[in-house]
PDB file of C-alpha atoms in Angstrom:
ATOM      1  CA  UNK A   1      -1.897   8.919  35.816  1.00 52.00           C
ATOM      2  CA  UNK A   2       0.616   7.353  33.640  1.00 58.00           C
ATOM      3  CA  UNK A   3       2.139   8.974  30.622  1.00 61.00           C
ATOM      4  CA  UNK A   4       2.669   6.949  27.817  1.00 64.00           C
ATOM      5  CA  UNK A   5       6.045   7.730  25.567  1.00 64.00           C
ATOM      6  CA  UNK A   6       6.022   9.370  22.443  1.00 67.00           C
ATOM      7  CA  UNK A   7       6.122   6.884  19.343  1.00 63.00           C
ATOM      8  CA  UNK A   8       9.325   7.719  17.465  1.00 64.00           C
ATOM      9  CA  UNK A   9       9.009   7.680  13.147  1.00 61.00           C
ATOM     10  CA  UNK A  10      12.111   6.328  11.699  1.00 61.00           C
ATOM     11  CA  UNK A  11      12.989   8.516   9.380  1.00 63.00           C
ATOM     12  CA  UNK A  12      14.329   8.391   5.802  1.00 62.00           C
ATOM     13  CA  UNK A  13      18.105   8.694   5.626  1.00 65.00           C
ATOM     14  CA  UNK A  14      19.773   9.628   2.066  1.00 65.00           C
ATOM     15  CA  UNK A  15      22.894   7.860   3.549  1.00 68.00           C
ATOM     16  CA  UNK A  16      20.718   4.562   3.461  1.00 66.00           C
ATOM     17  CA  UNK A  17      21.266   4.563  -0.496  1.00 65.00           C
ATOM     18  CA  UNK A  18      25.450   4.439  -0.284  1.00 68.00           C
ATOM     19  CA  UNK A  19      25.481   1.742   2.536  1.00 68.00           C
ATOM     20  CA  UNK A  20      26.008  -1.940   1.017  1.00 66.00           C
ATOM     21  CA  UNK A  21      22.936  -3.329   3.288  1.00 62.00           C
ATOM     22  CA  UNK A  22      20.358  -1.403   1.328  1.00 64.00           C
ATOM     23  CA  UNK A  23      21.715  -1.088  -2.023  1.00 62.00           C
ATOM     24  CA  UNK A  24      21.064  -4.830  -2.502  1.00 62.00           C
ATOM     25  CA  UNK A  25      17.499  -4.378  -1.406  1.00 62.00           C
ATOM     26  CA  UNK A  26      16.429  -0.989  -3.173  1.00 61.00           C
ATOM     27  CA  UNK A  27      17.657  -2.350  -6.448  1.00 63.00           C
ATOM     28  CA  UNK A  28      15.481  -5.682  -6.542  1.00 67.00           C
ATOM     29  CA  UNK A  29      12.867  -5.029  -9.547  1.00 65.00           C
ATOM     30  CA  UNK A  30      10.043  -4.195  -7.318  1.00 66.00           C
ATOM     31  CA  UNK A  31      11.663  -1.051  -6.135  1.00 70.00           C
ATOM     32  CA  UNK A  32      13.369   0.718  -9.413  1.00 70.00           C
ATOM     33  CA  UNK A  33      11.918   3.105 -10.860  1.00 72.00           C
ATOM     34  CA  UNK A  34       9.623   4.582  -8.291  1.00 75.00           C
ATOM     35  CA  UNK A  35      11.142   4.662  -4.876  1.00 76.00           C
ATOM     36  CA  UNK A  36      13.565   7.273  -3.780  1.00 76.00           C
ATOM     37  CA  UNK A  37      14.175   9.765  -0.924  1.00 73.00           C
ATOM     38  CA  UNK A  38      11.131  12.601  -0.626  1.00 73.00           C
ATOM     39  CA  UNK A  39      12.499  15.844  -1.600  1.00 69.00           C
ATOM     40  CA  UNK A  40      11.587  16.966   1.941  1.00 68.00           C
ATOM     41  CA  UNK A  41      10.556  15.191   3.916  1.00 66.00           C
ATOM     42  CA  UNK A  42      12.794  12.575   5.656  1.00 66.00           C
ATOM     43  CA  UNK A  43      10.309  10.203   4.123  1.00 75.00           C
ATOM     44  CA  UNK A  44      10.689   7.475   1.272  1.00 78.00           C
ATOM     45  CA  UNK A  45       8.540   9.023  -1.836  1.00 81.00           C
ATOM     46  CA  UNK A  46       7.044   7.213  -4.597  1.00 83.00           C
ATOM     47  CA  UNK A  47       7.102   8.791  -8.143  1.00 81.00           C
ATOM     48  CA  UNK A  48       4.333   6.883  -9.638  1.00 82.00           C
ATOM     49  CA  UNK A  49       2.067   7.470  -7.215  1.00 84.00           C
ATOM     50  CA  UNK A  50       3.629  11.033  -5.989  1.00 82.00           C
ATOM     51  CA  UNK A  51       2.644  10.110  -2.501  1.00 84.00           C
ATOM     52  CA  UNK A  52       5.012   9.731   0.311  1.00 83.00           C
ATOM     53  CA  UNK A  53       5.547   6.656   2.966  1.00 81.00           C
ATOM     54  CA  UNK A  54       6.844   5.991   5.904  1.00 78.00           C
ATOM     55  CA  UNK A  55      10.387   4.637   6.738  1.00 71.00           C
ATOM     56  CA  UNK A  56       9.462   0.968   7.725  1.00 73.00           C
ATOM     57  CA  UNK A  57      10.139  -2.471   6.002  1.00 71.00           C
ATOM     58  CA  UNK A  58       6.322  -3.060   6.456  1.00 76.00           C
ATOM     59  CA  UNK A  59       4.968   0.180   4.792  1.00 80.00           C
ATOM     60  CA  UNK A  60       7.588  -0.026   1.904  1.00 76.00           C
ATOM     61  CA  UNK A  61       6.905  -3.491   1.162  1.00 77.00           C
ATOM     62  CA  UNK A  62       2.777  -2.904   1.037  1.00 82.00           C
ATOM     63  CA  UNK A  63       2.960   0.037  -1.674  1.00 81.00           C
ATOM     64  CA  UNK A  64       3.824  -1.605  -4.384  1.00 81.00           C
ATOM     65  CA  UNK A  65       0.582  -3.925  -3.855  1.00 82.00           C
ATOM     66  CA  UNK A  66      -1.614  -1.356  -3.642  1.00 83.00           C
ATOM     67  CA  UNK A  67      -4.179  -0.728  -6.605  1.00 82.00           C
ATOM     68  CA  UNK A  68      -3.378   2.881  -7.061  1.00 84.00           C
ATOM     69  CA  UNK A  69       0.492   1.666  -7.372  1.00 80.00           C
ATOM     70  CA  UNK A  70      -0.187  -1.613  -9.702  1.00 80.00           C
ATOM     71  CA  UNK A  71      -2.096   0.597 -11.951  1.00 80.00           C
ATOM     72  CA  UNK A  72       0.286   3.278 -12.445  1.00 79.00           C
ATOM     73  CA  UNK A  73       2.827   0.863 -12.835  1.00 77.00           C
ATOM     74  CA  UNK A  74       0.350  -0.938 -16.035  1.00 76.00           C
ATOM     75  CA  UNK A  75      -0.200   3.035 -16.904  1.00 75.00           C
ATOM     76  CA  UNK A  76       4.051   3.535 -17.383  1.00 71.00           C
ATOM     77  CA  UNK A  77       4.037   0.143 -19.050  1.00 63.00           C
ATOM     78  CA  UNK A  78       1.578   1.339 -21.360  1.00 59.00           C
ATOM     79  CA  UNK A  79       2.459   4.595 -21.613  1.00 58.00           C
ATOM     80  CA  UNK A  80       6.279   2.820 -23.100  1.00 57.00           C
ATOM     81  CA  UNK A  81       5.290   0.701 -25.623  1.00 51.00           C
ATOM     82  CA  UNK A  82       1.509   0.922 -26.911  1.00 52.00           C
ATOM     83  CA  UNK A  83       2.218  -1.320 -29.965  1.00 48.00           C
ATOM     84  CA  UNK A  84       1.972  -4.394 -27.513  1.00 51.00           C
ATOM     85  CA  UNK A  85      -0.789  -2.811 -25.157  1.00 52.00           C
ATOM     86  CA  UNK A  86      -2.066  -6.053 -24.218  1.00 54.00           C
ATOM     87  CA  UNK A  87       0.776  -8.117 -24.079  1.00 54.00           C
ATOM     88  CA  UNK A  88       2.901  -5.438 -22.036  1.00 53.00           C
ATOM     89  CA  UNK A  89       0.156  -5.382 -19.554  1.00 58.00           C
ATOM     90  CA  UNK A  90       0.112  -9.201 -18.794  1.00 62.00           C
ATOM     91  CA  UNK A  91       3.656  -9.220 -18.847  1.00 64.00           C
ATOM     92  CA  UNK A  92       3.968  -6.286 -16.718  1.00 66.00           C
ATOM     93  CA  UNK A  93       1.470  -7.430 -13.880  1.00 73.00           C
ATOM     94  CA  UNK A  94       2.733 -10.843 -13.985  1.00 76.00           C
ATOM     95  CA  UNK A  95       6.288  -9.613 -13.360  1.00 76.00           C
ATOM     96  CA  UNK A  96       5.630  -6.923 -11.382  1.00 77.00           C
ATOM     97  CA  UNK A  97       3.475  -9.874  -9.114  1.00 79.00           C
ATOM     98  CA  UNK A  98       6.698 -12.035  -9.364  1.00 78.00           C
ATOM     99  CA  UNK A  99       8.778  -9.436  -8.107  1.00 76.00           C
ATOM    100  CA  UNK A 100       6.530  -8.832  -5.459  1.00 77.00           C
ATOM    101  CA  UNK A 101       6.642 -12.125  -4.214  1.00 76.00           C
ATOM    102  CA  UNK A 102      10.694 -12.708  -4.755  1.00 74.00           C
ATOM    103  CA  UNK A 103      10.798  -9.304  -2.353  1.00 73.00           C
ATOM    104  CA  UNK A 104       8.736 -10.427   0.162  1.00 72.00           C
ATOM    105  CA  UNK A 105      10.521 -14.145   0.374  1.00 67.00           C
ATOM    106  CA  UNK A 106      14.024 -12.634   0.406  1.00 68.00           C
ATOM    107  CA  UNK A 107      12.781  -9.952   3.339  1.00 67.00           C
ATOM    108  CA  UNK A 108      11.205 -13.079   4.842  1.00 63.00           C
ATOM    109  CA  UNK A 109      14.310 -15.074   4.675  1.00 62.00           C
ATOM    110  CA  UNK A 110      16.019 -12.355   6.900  1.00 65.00           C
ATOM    111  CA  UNK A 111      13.499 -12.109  10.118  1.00 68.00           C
ATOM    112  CA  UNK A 112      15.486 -13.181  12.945  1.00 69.00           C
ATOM    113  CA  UNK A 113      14.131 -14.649  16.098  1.00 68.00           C
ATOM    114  CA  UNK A 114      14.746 -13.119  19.628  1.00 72.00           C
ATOM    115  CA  UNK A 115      18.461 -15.287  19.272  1.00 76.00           C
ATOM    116  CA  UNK A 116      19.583 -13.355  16.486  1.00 70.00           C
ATOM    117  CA  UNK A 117      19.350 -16.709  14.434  1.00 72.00           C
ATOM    118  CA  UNK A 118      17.085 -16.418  10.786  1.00 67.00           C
ATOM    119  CA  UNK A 119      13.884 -18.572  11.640  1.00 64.00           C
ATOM    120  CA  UNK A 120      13.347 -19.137   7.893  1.00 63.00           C
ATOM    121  CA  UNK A 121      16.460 -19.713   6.521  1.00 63.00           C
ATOM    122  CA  UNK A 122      15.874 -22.697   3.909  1.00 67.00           C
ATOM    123  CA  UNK A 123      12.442 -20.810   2.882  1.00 64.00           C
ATOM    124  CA  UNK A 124      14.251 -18.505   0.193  1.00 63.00           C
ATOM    125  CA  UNK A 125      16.448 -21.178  -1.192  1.00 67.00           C
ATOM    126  CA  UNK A 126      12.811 -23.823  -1.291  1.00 67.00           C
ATOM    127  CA  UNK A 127      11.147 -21.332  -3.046  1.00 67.00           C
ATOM    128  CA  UNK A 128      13.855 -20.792  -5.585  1.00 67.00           C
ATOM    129  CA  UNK A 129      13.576 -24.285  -6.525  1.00 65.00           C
ATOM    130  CA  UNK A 130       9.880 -24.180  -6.977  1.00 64.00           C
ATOM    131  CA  UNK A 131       9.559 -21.133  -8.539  1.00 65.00           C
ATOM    132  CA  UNK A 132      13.013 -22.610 -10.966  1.00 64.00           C
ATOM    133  CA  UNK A 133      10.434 -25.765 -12.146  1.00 59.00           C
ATOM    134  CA  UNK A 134       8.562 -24.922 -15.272  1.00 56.00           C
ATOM    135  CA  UNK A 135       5.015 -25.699 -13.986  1.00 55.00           C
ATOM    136  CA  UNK A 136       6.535 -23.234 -11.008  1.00 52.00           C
ATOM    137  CA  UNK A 137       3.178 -21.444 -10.074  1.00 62.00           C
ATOM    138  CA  UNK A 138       0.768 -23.767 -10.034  1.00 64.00           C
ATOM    139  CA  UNK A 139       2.789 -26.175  -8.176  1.00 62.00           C
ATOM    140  CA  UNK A 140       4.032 -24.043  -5.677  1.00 61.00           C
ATOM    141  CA  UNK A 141       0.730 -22.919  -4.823  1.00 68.00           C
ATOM    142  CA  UNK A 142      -0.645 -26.183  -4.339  1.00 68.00           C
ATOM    143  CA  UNK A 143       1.546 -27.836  -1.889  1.00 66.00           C
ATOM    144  CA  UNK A 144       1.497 -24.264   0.284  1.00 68.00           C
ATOM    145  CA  UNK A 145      -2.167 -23.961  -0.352  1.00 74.00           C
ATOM    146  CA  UNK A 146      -1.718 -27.810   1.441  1.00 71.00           C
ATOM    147  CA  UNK A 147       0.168 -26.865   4.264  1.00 70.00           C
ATOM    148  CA  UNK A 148      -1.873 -23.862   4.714  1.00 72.00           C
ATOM    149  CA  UNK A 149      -5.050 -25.962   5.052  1.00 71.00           C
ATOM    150  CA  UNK A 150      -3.351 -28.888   7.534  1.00 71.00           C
ATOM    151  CA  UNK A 151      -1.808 -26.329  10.064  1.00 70.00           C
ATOM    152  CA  UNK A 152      -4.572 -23.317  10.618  1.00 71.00           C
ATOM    153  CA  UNK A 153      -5.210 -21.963  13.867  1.00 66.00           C
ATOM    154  CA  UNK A 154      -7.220 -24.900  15.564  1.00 64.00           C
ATOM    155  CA  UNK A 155      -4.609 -27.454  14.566  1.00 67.00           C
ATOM    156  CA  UNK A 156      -1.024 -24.794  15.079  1.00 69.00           C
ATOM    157  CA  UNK A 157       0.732 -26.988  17.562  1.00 70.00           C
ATOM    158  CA  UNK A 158       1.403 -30.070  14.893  1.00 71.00           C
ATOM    159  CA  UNK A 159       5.062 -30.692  14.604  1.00 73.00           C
ATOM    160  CA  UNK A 160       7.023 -29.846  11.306  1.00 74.00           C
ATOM    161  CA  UNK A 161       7.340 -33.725  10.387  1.00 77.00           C
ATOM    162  CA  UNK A 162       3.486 -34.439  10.750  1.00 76.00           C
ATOM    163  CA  UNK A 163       2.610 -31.455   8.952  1.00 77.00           C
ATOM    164  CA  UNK A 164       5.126 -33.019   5.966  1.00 78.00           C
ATOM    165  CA  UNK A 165       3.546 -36.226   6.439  1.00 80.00           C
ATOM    166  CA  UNK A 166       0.264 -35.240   5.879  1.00 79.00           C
ATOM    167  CA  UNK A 167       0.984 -33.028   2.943  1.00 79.00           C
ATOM    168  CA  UNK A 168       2.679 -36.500   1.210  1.00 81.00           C
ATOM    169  CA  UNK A 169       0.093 -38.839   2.455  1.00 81.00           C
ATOM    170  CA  UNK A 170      -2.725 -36.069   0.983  1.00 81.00           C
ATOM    171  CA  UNK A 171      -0.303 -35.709  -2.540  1.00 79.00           C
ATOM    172  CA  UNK A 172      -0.429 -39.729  -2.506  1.00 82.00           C
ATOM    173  CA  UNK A 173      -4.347 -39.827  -1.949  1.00 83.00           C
ATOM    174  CA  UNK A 174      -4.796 -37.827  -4.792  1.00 81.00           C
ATOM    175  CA  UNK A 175      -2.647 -39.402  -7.410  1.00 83.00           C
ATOM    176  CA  UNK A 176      -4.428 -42.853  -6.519  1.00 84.00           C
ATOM    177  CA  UNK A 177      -7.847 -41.683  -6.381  1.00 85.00           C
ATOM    178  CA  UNK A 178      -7.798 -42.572  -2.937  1.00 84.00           C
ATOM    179  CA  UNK A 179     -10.542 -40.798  -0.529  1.00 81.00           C
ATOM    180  CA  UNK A 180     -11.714 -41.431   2.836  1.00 77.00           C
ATOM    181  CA  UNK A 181     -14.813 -43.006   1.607  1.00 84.00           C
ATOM    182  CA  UNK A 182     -12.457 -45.814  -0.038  1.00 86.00           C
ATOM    183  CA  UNK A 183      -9.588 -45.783   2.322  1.00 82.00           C
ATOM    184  CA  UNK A 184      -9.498 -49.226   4.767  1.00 82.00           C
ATOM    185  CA  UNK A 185      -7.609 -47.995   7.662  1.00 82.00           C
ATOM    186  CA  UNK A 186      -5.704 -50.849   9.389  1.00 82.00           C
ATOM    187  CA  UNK A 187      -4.647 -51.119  12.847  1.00 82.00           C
ATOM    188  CA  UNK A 188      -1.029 -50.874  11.844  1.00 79.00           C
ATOM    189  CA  UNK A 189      -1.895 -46.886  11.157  1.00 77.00           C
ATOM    190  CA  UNK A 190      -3.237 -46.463  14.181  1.00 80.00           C
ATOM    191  CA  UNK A 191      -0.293 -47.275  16.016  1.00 80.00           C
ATOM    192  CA  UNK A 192       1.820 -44.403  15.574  1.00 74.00           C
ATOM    193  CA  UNK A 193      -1.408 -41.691  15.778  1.00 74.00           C
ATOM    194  CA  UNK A 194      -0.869 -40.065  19.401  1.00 75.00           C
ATOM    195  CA  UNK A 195      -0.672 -37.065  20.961  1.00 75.00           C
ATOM    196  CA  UNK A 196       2.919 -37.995  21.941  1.00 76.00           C
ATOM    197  CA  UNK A 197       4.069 -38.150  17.719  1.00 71.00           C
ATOM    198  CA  UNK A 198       1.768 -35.493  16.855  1.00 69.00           C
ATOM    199  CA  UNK A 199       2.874 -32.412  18.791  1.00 69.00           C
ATOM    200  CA  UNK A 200       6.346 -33.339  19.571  1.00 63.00           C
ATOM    201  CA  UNK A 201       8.615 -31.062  18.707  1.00 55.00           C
TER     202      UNK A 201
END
């Protein structure tokens, strides 16, 4: 019979908050104001929520999109300034989402492959731009909403520049009113569409 190894809890470490990796991190917007070290525990503790969470990048980075947590946050917001109830609200979800998202593209940015080398390193600084343009949102939403629909799990093996092809070539289609009912497809197009341009890598 084999034993399997106990599953070690990283654990909270007030030291974390002096260090110059971390300090960075745990004062993005997201994280003021609520998360600190639990008075006992060797946990991280939330003070909206007065609930406690584990020690990983993963649990830490899901809190602050739970329910319970988005509506305490609108509750504090409120609780501030009730003049602008309504407004504050909006304005609070809506940042509180952007922050969200900022977080989780910065922590994405910084997920290193078995090499030690950042697999997404021009990801933070593309979304910067997008989320820089004033019709930021919408737009970036779109083209990943593209992507997202051109590589999914039955097509995962296309190669970066056909997957940036496609997401042109469908932009272009829809600025000329162009669909495949319409579309003459000549045998010049055909040429390059093989297995040997499609999955290369």
């Amino acid at each position: 019979m084999a034993l399997k190894g106990i599953k070690k809890e990283r654990k909270f470490k007030n030291s974390w908050l002096d260090e110059n990796c971390f300090k960075g991190w745990l004062d993005e917007n997201c994280f003021k104001g609520w998360l600190t070290p639990h008075p006992v525990e060797n946990k991280a503790f939330c003070l909206l929520c007065k609930k406690s969470i584990r020690c990983t990048k993963t649990d830490l980075m899901r809190h602050p999109l739970r329910a319970k947590h988005i509506e305490k946050v609108n509750c504090q917001s409120l609780g501030n300034n009730n003049n602008n109830r309504d407004n504050n609200n909006n304005n609070s979800n809506n940042l509180h989402a952007e922050n969200v998202k900022r977080a989780e593209i910065k922590l994405a940015a910084r997920i290193k492959d078995s090499n030690g080398d950042q697999m997404f390193s021009t990801l933070e600084s593309l979304i910067e731009v997008m989320f820089s343009l004033p019709h930021s949102n919408a737009e970036a939403e779109r083209i990943f909403s593209i992507v997202s629909d051109v590589k999914n799990k039955k097509r995962n093996r296309l190669s970066n520049d056909i997957v940036s092809a496609i997401c042109i070539i469908r932009s272009s289609f829809q600025t000329q009113g162009n669909n495949c009912l319409n579309f003459e497809v000549e045998p010049r197009h055909l040429e390059l569409h093989n297995s040997e341009n499609l999955y290369k890598k």
